[in-house]
Short mmCIF file of C-alpha atoms and ligand atoms in Angstrom, two decimals:
data_model
loop_
_atom_site.label_atom_id
_atom_site.label_comp_id
_atom_site.label_asym_id
_atom_site.label_seq_id
_atom_site.Cartn_x
_atom_site.Cartn_y
_atom_site.Cartn_z
CA UNK A 290 -0.05 0.00 -0.02
CA UNK A 291 1.29 3.46 -0.85
CA UNK A 292 0.98 6.50 1.49
CA UNK A 293 -2.03 7.84 -0.41
CA UNK A 294 -3.89 4.57 -0.04
CA UNK A 295 -3.00 4.40 3.64
CA UNK A 296 -4.32 7.95 4.12
CA UNK A 297 -7.56 7.18 2.33
CA UNK A 298 -8.06 3.96 4.36
CA UNK A 299 -7.40 5.75 7.59
CA UNK A 300 -9.96 8.38 6.66
CA UNK A 301 -12.47 5.65 5.67
CA UNK A 302 -12.03 3.84 9.01
CA UNK A 303 -12.07 6.98 11.15
CA UNK A 304 -15.87 6.89 11.50
CA UNK A 305 -18.00 3.84 12.43
CA UNK A 306 -18.98 1.77 9.42
CA UNK A 307 -20.84 -1.43 8.58
CA UNK A 308 -18.06 -3.85 7.70
CA UNK A 309 -18.11 -7.41 6.41
CA UNK A 310 -15.09 -9.78 6.55
CA UNK A 311 -15.07 -12.87 4.30
CA UNK A 312 -12.59 -15.62 4.07
CA UNK A 313 -12.06 -18.76 1.97
CA UNK A 314 -13.91 -22.08 1.65
CA UNK A 315 -12.99 -24.61 4.33
CA UNK A 316 -11.40 -21.97 6.57
CA UNK A 317 -8.09 -22.92 8.22
CA UNK A 318 -6.20 -21.37 11.16
CA UNK A 319 -4.96 -18.41 9.05
CA UNK A 320 -8.43 -17.74 7.58
CA UNK A 321 -10.16 -17.73 10.96
CA UNK A 322 -7.22 -16.11 12.79
CA UNK A 323 -6.92 -13.23 10.32
CA UNK A 324 -10.74 -12.74 10.09
CA UNK A 325 -11.20 -12.66 13.86
CA UNK A 326 -7.98 -10.72 14.45
CA UNK A 327 -9.20 -7.96 12.07
CA UNK A 328 -12.75 -8.31 13.53
CA UNK A 329 -11.57 -7.67 17.09
CA UNK A 330 -9.45 -4.70 15.97
CA UNK A 331 -12.31 -3.06 13.94
CA UNK A 332 -14.87 -3.68 16.74
CA UNK A 333 -12.44 -1.89 19.10
CA UNK A 334 -12.50 0.99 16.64
CA UNK A 335 -16.31 1.11 17.07
CA UNK A 336 -17.28 -0.43 13.70
CA UNK A 337 -20.15 -2.83 13.24
CA UNK A 338 -18.44 -5.93 11.93
CA UNK A 339 -19.73 -9.27 10.62
CA UNK A 340 -17.47 -12.21 9.67
CA UNK A 341 -18.93 -14.62 7.09
CA UNK A 342 -17.36 -17.92 6.10
CA UNK A 343 -18.53 -19.83 3.00
CA UNK A 344 -18.86 -23.02 5.09
CA UNK A 345 -18.02 -24.47 8.45
CA UNK A 346 -14.53 -24.69 10.01
CA UNK A 347 -12.90 -27.27 12.31
CA UNK A 348 -13.75 -27.20 16.04
CA UNK A 349 -10.13 -26.71 17.15
CA UNK A 350 -10.52 -23.07 15.93
CA UNK A 351 -13.73 -22.51 17.83
CA UNK A 352 -12.25 -20.63 20.73
CA UNK A 353 -11.13 -17.24 19.38
CA UNK A 354 -13.08 -14.21 20.54
CA UNK A 355 -15.91 -13.42 18.17
CA UNK A 356 -16.11 -16.94 16.69
CA UNK A 357 -19.59 -17.52 18.00
CA UNK A 358 -20.84 -14.61 15.88
CA UNK A 359 -19.42 -15.88 12.61
CA UNK A 360 -22.12 -16.49 9.98
CA UNK A 361 -21.71 -19.75 8.07
CA UNK A 362 -23.14 -18.87 4.59
CA UNK A 363 -23.94 -22.49 3.84
CA UNK A 364 -26.18 -22.72 6.92
CA UNK A 365 -27.53 -19.16 7.05
CA UNK A 366 -27.52 -17.67 3.58
CA UNK A 367 -30.19 -15.00 4.30
CA UNK A 368 -28.21 -13.55 7.30
CA UNK A 369 -25.07 -13.50 5.14
CA UNK A 370 -26.82 -11.82 2.23
CA UNK A 371 -28.34 -9.22 4.59
CA UNK A 372 -24.93 -8.41 6.11
CA UNK A 373 -23.26 -8.02 2.62
CA UNK A 374 -26.21 -5.84 1.45
CA UNK A 375 -25.63 -3.42 4.37
CA UNK A 376 -21.88 -3.47 4.13
CA UNK A 377 -20.04 -0.21 3.34
CA UNK A 378 -16.74 -2.03 3.30
CA UNK A 379 -15.81 -5.65 2.61
CA UNK A 380 -12.44 -7.22 3.56
CA UNK A 381 -11.50 -10.35 1.60
CA UNK A 382 -8.93 -12.29 3.62
CA UNK A 383 -6.61 -15.16 2.75
CA UNK A 384 -7.88 -15.88 -0.71
CA UNK A 385 -6.94 -14.78 -4.25
CA UNK A 386 -10.03 -15.55 -6.34
CA UNK A 387 -13.76 -15.10 -5.81
CA UNK A 388 -14.09 -18.74 -6.77
CA UNK A 389 -12.60 -19.57 -3.38
CA UNK A 390 -15.68 -18.27 -1.57
CA UNK A 391 -18.17 -20.26 -3.57
CA UNK A 392 -21.68 -18.74 -3.75
CA UNK A 393 -20.70 -15.91 -1.42
CA UNK A 394 -18.58 -14.66 -4.32
CA UNK A 395 -21.69 -13.54 -6.25
CA UNK A 396 -22.79 -11.42 -3.28
CA UNK A 397 -19.32 -9.83 -2.91
CA UNK A 398 -19.01 -9.21 -6.69
CA UNK A 399 -22.48 -7.58 -6.76
CA UNK A 400 -21.84 -5.29 -3.78
CA UNK A 401 -21.02 -1.63 -4.22
CA UNK A 402 -19.08 -1.55 -0.91
CA UNK A 403 -15.42 -0.53 -0.86
CA UNK A 404 -13.42 -3.77 -1.12
CA UNK A 405 -10.06 -4.66 0.20
CA UNK A 406 -8.00 -7.83 -0.34
CA UNK A 407 -5.50 -8.83 2.30
CA UNK A 408 -3.77 -11.99 1.12
CA UNK A 409 -0.51 -13.83 0.47
CA UNK A 410 -1.55 -16.38 -2.23
CA UNK A 411 0.00 -16.31 -5.71
CA UNK A 412 -1.65 -14.53 -8.61
CA UNK A 413 -4.53 -12.56 -6.91
CA UNK A 414 -7.55 -11.59 -9.01
CA UNK A 415 -8.12 -7.88 -9.45
CA UNK A 416 -11.58 -7.28 -7.95
CA UNK A 417 -10.88 -4.87 -5.09
CA UNK A 418 -10.35 -1.17 -4.53
CA UNK A 419 -7.49 -1.76 -2.10
CA UNK A 420 -4.99 -4.55 -1.85
CA UNK A 421 -2.46 -5.48 0.83
CA UNK A 422 -0.86 -8.41 -0.87
CA UNK A 423 2.53 -10.05 -0.41
CA UNK A 424 3.56 -13.50 -1.48
CA UNK A 425 6.53 -13.10 0.87
CA UNK A 426 4.24 -12.93 3.90
CA UNK A 427 4.15 -16.16 5.85
CA UNK A 428 0.41 -15.71 6.50
CA UNK A 429 -2.50 -13.39 6.08
CA UNK A 430 -2.29 -12.84 9.83
CA UNK A 431 1.17 -11.28 9.36
CA UNK A 432 -0.42 -8.90 6.87
CA UNK A 433 -3.23 -8.02 9.36
CA UNK A 434 -0.51 -7.08 11.84
CA UNK A 435 1.04 -4.88 9.05
CA UNK A 436 -2.36 -3.40 8.34
CA UNK A 437 -2.91 -2.38 11.98
CA UNK A 438 0.56 -0.94 11.92
CA UNK A 439 -0.18 1.03 8.72
CA UNK A 440 -3.31 2.40 10.36
CA UNK A 441 -1.15 3.73 13.17
CA UNK A 442 -2.91 1.53 15.70
CA UNK A 443 -0.20 -0.83 17.03
CA UNK A 444 -1.02 0.37 20.51
CA UNK A 445 -4.50 -1.16 20.09
CA UNK A 446 -3.15 -4.72 19.96
CA UNK A 447 -4.56 -6.64 22.88
CA UNK A 448 -4.85 -10.24 24.06
CA UNK A 449 -7.82 -11.07 21.84
CA UNK A 450 -6.35 -9.67 18.64
CA UNK A 451 -2.94 -11.12 19.47
CA UNK A 452 -4.34 -14.65 20.12
CA UNK A 453 -6.03 -14.70 16.72
CA UNK A 454 -2.99 -13.47 14.81
CA UNK A 455 -0.59 -15.76 16.62
CA UNK A 456 -2.83 -18.74 15.73
CA UNK A 457 -2.79 -17.98 12.00
CA UNK A 458 0.96 -17.37 11.86
CA UNK A 459 1.57 -20.63 13.78
CA UNK A 460 -0.71 -22.79 11.60
CA UNK A 461 0.34 -21.29 8.20
CA UNK A 462 4.07 -21.67 8.99
CA UNK A 463 3.71 -25.25 10.30
CA UNK A 464 4.68 -23.94 13.77
CA UNK A 465 7.38 -21.60 12.46
CA UNK A 466 9.23 -24.19 10.42
CA UNK A 467 8.35 -23.44 6.72
CA UNK A 468 10.79 -21.32 4.65
CA UNK A 469 8.15 -18.53 4.73
CA UNK A 470 9.11 -17.93 8.40
CA UNK A 471 11.47 -14.92 8.65
CA UNK A 472 13.09 -12.73 11.23
CA UNK A 473 10.17 -10.38 10.74
CA UNK A 474 7.76 -13.20 11.53
CA UNK A 475 9.52 -13.82 14.86
CA UNK A 476 9.64 -10.11 15.67
CA UNK A 477 5.84 -9.94 15.07
CA UNK A 478 5.37 -13.01 17.27
CA UNK A 479 7.39 -11.35 20.05
CA UNK A 480 5.13 -8.29 19.77
CA UNK A 481 2.02 -10.47 19.87
CA UNK A 482 3.25 -12.28 23.00
CA UNK A 483 4.00 -8.91 24.56
CA UNK A 484 0.43 -7.84 23.74
CA UNK A 485 -0.91 -10.84 25.58
CA UNK A 486 -0.98 -13.77 23.16
CA UNK A 487 -1.21 -17.00 25.11
CA UNK A 488 1.36 -18.78 23.00
CA UNK A 489 1.72 -22.07 24.85
CA UNK A 490 -2.10 -22.33 25.37
CA UNK A 491 -2.63 -21.71 21.63
CA UNK A 492 -0.37 -24.62 20.69
CA UNK A 493 -2.34 -26.88 23.10
CA UNK A 494 -5.72 -25.67 21.89
CA UNK A 495 -4.78 -26.22 18.27
CA UNK A 496 -2.70 -29.40 18.29
CA UNK A 497 -3.90 -31.23 21.42
CA UNK A 498 -7.55 -31.08 20.48
CA UNK A 499 -7.60 -34.39 18.54
CA UNK A 500 -10.82 -36.35 18.35
CA UNK A 501 -10.65 -40.13 18.60
CA UNK A 502 -11.87 -40.34 14.98
CA UNK A 503 -9.02 -38.11 13.83
CA UNK A 504 -6.31 -40.26 15.44
CA UNK A 505 -7.91 -43.42 14.08
CA UNK A 506 -8.02 -41.98 10.51
CA UNK A 507 -4.40 -40.93 10.84
CA UNK A 508 -3.49 -44.43 12.03
CA UNK A 509 -5.39 -46.00 9.16
CA UNK A 510 -3.82 -43.66 6.59
CA UNK A 511 -0.26 -44.35 7.84
CA UNK A 512 -0.79 -48.11 8.05
CA UNK A 513 -2.83 -48.87 5.01
CA UNK A 514 -3.21 -45.92 2.68
CA UNK A 515 0.27 -44.57 2.07
CA UNK A 516 1.87 -44.98 -1.36
CA UNK A 517 5.55 -44.09 -1.69
CA UNK A 518 7.15 -43.65 -5.10
CA UNK A 519 10.92 -43.14 -4.44
CA UNK A 520 11.59 -42.78 -8.16
CA UNK A 521 9.58 -39.53 -8.18
CA UNK A 522 10.38 -38.55 -4.58
CA UNK A 523 6.62 -38.58 -4.14
CA UNK A 524 4.30 -40.00 -1.51
CA UNK A 525 0.48 -39.78 -1.30
CA UNK A 526 -2.67 -40.91 0.50
CA UNK A 527 -6.03 -41.54 -1.15
CA UNK A 528 -9.09 -41.90 1.03
CA UNK A 529 -12.61 -42.80 -0.09
CA UNK A 530 -15.92 -41.59 1.34
CA UNK A 531 -16.64 -45.07 2.55
CA UNK A 532 -13.39 -45.13 4.52
CA UNK A 533 -14.22 -41.72 6.06
CA UNK A 534 -17.63 -43.02 7.12
CA UNK A 535 -16.04 -46.10 8.68
CA UNK A 536 -14.15 -43.82 11.09
CA UNK A 537 -17.06 -41.42 11.73
CA UNK A 538 -15.17 -38.62 10.06
CA UNK A 539 -15.69 -35.08 11.37
CA UNK A 540 -14.60 -31.83 9.75
CA UNK A 541 -10.92 -31.18 10.32
CA UNK A 542 -10.09 -34.87 10.96
CA UNK A 543 -7.78 -35.12 7.89
CA UNK A 544 -6.18 -31.73 8.30
CA UNK A 545 -2.40 -32.06 8.26
CA UNK A 546 -2.30 -35.74 7.29
CA UNK A 547 -0.56 -34.80 4.04
CA UNK A 548 2.44 -33.61 6.02
CA UNK A 549 3.19 -37.12 7.20
CA UNK A 550 3.82 -38.12 3.57
CA UNK A 551 6.15 -35.14 3.18
CA UNK A 552 8.02 -36.06 6.39
CA UNK A 553 9.52 -39.21 4.86
CA UNK A 554 13.27 -38.78 4.22
CA UNK A 555 13.91 -37.95 0.62
CA UNK A 556 10.28 -37.12 -0.23
CA UNK A 557 9.77 -33.78 -1.92
CA UNK A 558 6.18 -33.97 -3.20
CA UNK A 559 3.16 -35.17 -1.21
CA UNK A 560 -0.54 -35.36 -1.92
CA UNK A 561 -3.62 -36.17 0.06
CA UNK A 562 -6.72 -37.06 -1.94
CA UNK A 563 -10.07 -37.39 -0.24
CA UNK A 564 -13.54 -38.06 -1.56
CA UNK A 565 -15.94 -35.51 -0.09
CA UNK A 566 -19.32 -34.15 -1.26
CA UNK A 567 -19.15 -36.14 -4.46
CA UNK A 568 -15.76 -34.82 -5.58
CA UNK A 569 -12.09 -35.53 -4.86
CA UNK A 570 -10.47 -32.76 -2.86
CA UNK A 571 -6.66 -32.76 -3.02
CA UNK A 572 -3.98 -31.18 -0.86
CA UNK A 573 -0.53 -30.80 -2.37
CA UNK A 574 2.64 -30.06 -0.49
CA UNK A 575 6.27 -29.88 -1.51
CA UNK A 576 9.74 -29.11 -0.32
CA UNK A 577 12.22 -27.10 -2.28
CA UNK A 578 11.70 -25.89 -5.90
CA UNK A 579 8.88 -28.19 -6.94
CA UNK A 580 5.96 -25.73 -7.55
CA UNK A 581 2.63 -27.28 -6.46
CA UNK A 582 0.68 -24.11 -7.23
CA UNK A 583 1.67 -24.57 -10.90
CA UNK A 584 1.03 -28.32 -10.78
CA UNK A 585 -2.43 -27.87 -9.29
CA UNK A 586 -3.40 -25.04 -11.63
CA UNK A 587 -2.33 -27.08 -14.65
CA UNK A 588 -3.95 -30.36 -13.78
CA UNK A 589 -6.39 -30.13 -10.86
CA UNK A 590 -8.26 -26.77 -11.14
CA UNK A 591 -6.67 -25.37 -8.02
CA UNK A 592 -3.74 -23.35 -6.77
CA UNK A 593 -2.31 -21.70 -3.63
CA UNK A 594 1.35 -21.36 -2.81
CA UNK A 595 4.50 -22.76 -4.35
CA UNK A 596 4.90 -25.30 -1.50
CA UNK A 597 1.25 -25.76 -0.44
CA UNK A 598 -1.77 -25.82 -2.71
CA UNK A 599 -5.18 -27.31 -3.06
CA UNK A 600 -7.04 -28.78 -5.98
CA UNK A 601 -9.91 -30.99 -7.04
CA UNK A 602 -10.95 -33.73 -9.42
CA UNK A 603 -14.42 -34.80 -10.67
CA UNK A 604 -13.13 -38.18 -11.73
CA UNK A 605 -13.58 -41.25 -9.55
CA UNK A 606 -10.93 -41.86 -6.90
CA UNK A 607 -9.46 -44.68 -8.96
CA UNK A 608 -9.17 -42.46 -12.06
CA UNK A 609 -7.85 -39.50 -10.07
CA UNK A 610 -5.08 -41.61 -8.58
CA UNK A 611 -4.30 -42.97 -12.06
CA UNK A 612 -4.22 -39.40 -13.54
CA UNK A 613 -1.90 -38.23 -10.75
CA UNK A 614 0.46 -41.15 -11.15
CA UNK A 615 0.47 -40.83 -15.00
CA UNK A 616 1.55 -37.18 -14.64
CA UNK A 617 4.69 -37.90 -12.53
CA UNK A 618 7.03 -39.10 -15.34
CA UNK A 619 6.60 -35.63 -16.97
CA UNK A 620 7.94 -34.04 -13.77
CA UNK A 621 10.62 -36.56 -13.07
CA UNK A 622 13.56 -34.18 -13.61
CA UNK A 623 12.05 -31.41 -11.51
CA UNK A 624 11.14 -33.84 -8.72
CA UNK A 625 14.69 -35.10 -8.63
CA UNK A 626 16.35 -31.71 -8.76
CA UNK A 627 18.92 -31.03 -6.03
CA UNK A 628 17.10 -28.09 -4.52
P1 5GP B 784 -5.19 -27.12 1.63
O1 5GP B 784 -4.43 -28.20 0.98
O2 5GP B 784 -4.78 -26.91 3.10
O3 5GP B 784 -6.67 -27.13 1.37
O4 5GP B 784 -4.67 -25.75 0.88
C1 5GP B 784 -3.33 -25.39 0.76
C2 5GP B 784 -3.23 -23.96 0.38
O5 5GP B 784 -3.75 -23.75 -0.92
C3 5GP B 784 -4.02 -22.97 1.28
O6 5GP B 784 -3.28 -21.78 1.35
C4 5GP B 784 -5.32 -22.78 0.52
O7 5GP B 784 -5.90 -21.52 0.83
C5 5GP B 784 -4.87 -22.91 -0.96
N1 5GP B 784 -5.88 -23.54 -1.80
C6 5GP B 784 -6.58 -24.69 -1.50
N2 5GP B 784 -7.44 -24.97 -2.53
C7 5GP B 784 -7.30 -24.00 -3.47
C8 5GP B 784 -7.89 -23.75 -4.74
O8 5GP B 784 -8.79 -24.52 -5.23
N3 5GP B 784 -7.50 -22.63 -5.39
C9 5GP B 784 -6.64 -21.77 -4.92
N4 5GP B 784 -6.25 -20.69 -5.61
N5 5GP B 784 -5.98 -21.99 -3.71
C10 5GP B 784 -6.31 -23.11 -3.02
MN1 MN B 785 -2.99 -18.33 4.63
#
């Protein structure tokens, strides 16, 4: 953001406004953390704020201040539409394309409110009046911190805002281990802890909130569903709807399973394919130079970041796995690259 934009935004936010915050389909820690972090900041500035998610999010994120007031558009479309219709400003957080918010995208596209994108995904669509976008940012939460700083309101950081932002930074960096983690990230974390973020508690709430079904699905995946292809430095899991049912799957139960495939020594490319709502949803992860954003955009109608992306397939599970495996020879050199 340049100084003129910052000045305009400061002026816009200097008087109470009706504000809507939307974030992406199947919200993760960064989506909920950035939305509620911004929510708590804007509420503190006396705005009337509504957070809308396109669908539900996992229960381990259900503790941040304001989360009870989130409107799930899939469950309560009329309340969501009403909030968007009244909005004078809409913040679009942690997504780069209106496709990522499903039917809510039509409401946002049709609204005359001032729109602002705050995001760190590659290749953002140009649908907003303001954009705070950086691919170098480890998370959207890092950018919310920057935004509050740009607004000259760092002194307004408090425990509630800090808890939300810490959560998103922690989850999007894989607990501060991905290459996106920088010195700046750690300086922000230090500031958040100083402002009251309950760092140790947040780790417990997020990672020690496993359901029995989640652990059983993980055990089943590791034991029976892992395919390792050393020739392509690739490993993947493929899980059918019937298998999810067998373990009484609940939302969030398969989150992070893909990382186990990537944790195998020598593996640089991992995928997790799961049959849900009649389609195959895929998570891609990589280490080093293999670009899963490109791979997913080219073959599985998705995208995201260079080392973490999502995608989908409308083929059967069997055909999706076959398509995935048939693509690997084409990438053999890249997958076997030194870096
Ligand atoms: P996940 O595998 O956890 O669903 O997603 C990994 C990353 O890719 C996240 O940052 C997520 O927001 C992004 N992502 C997931 N699915 C899609 C998609 O269909 N399109 C785009 N552009 N990004 C996605
Ligand atoms: Mn993110």
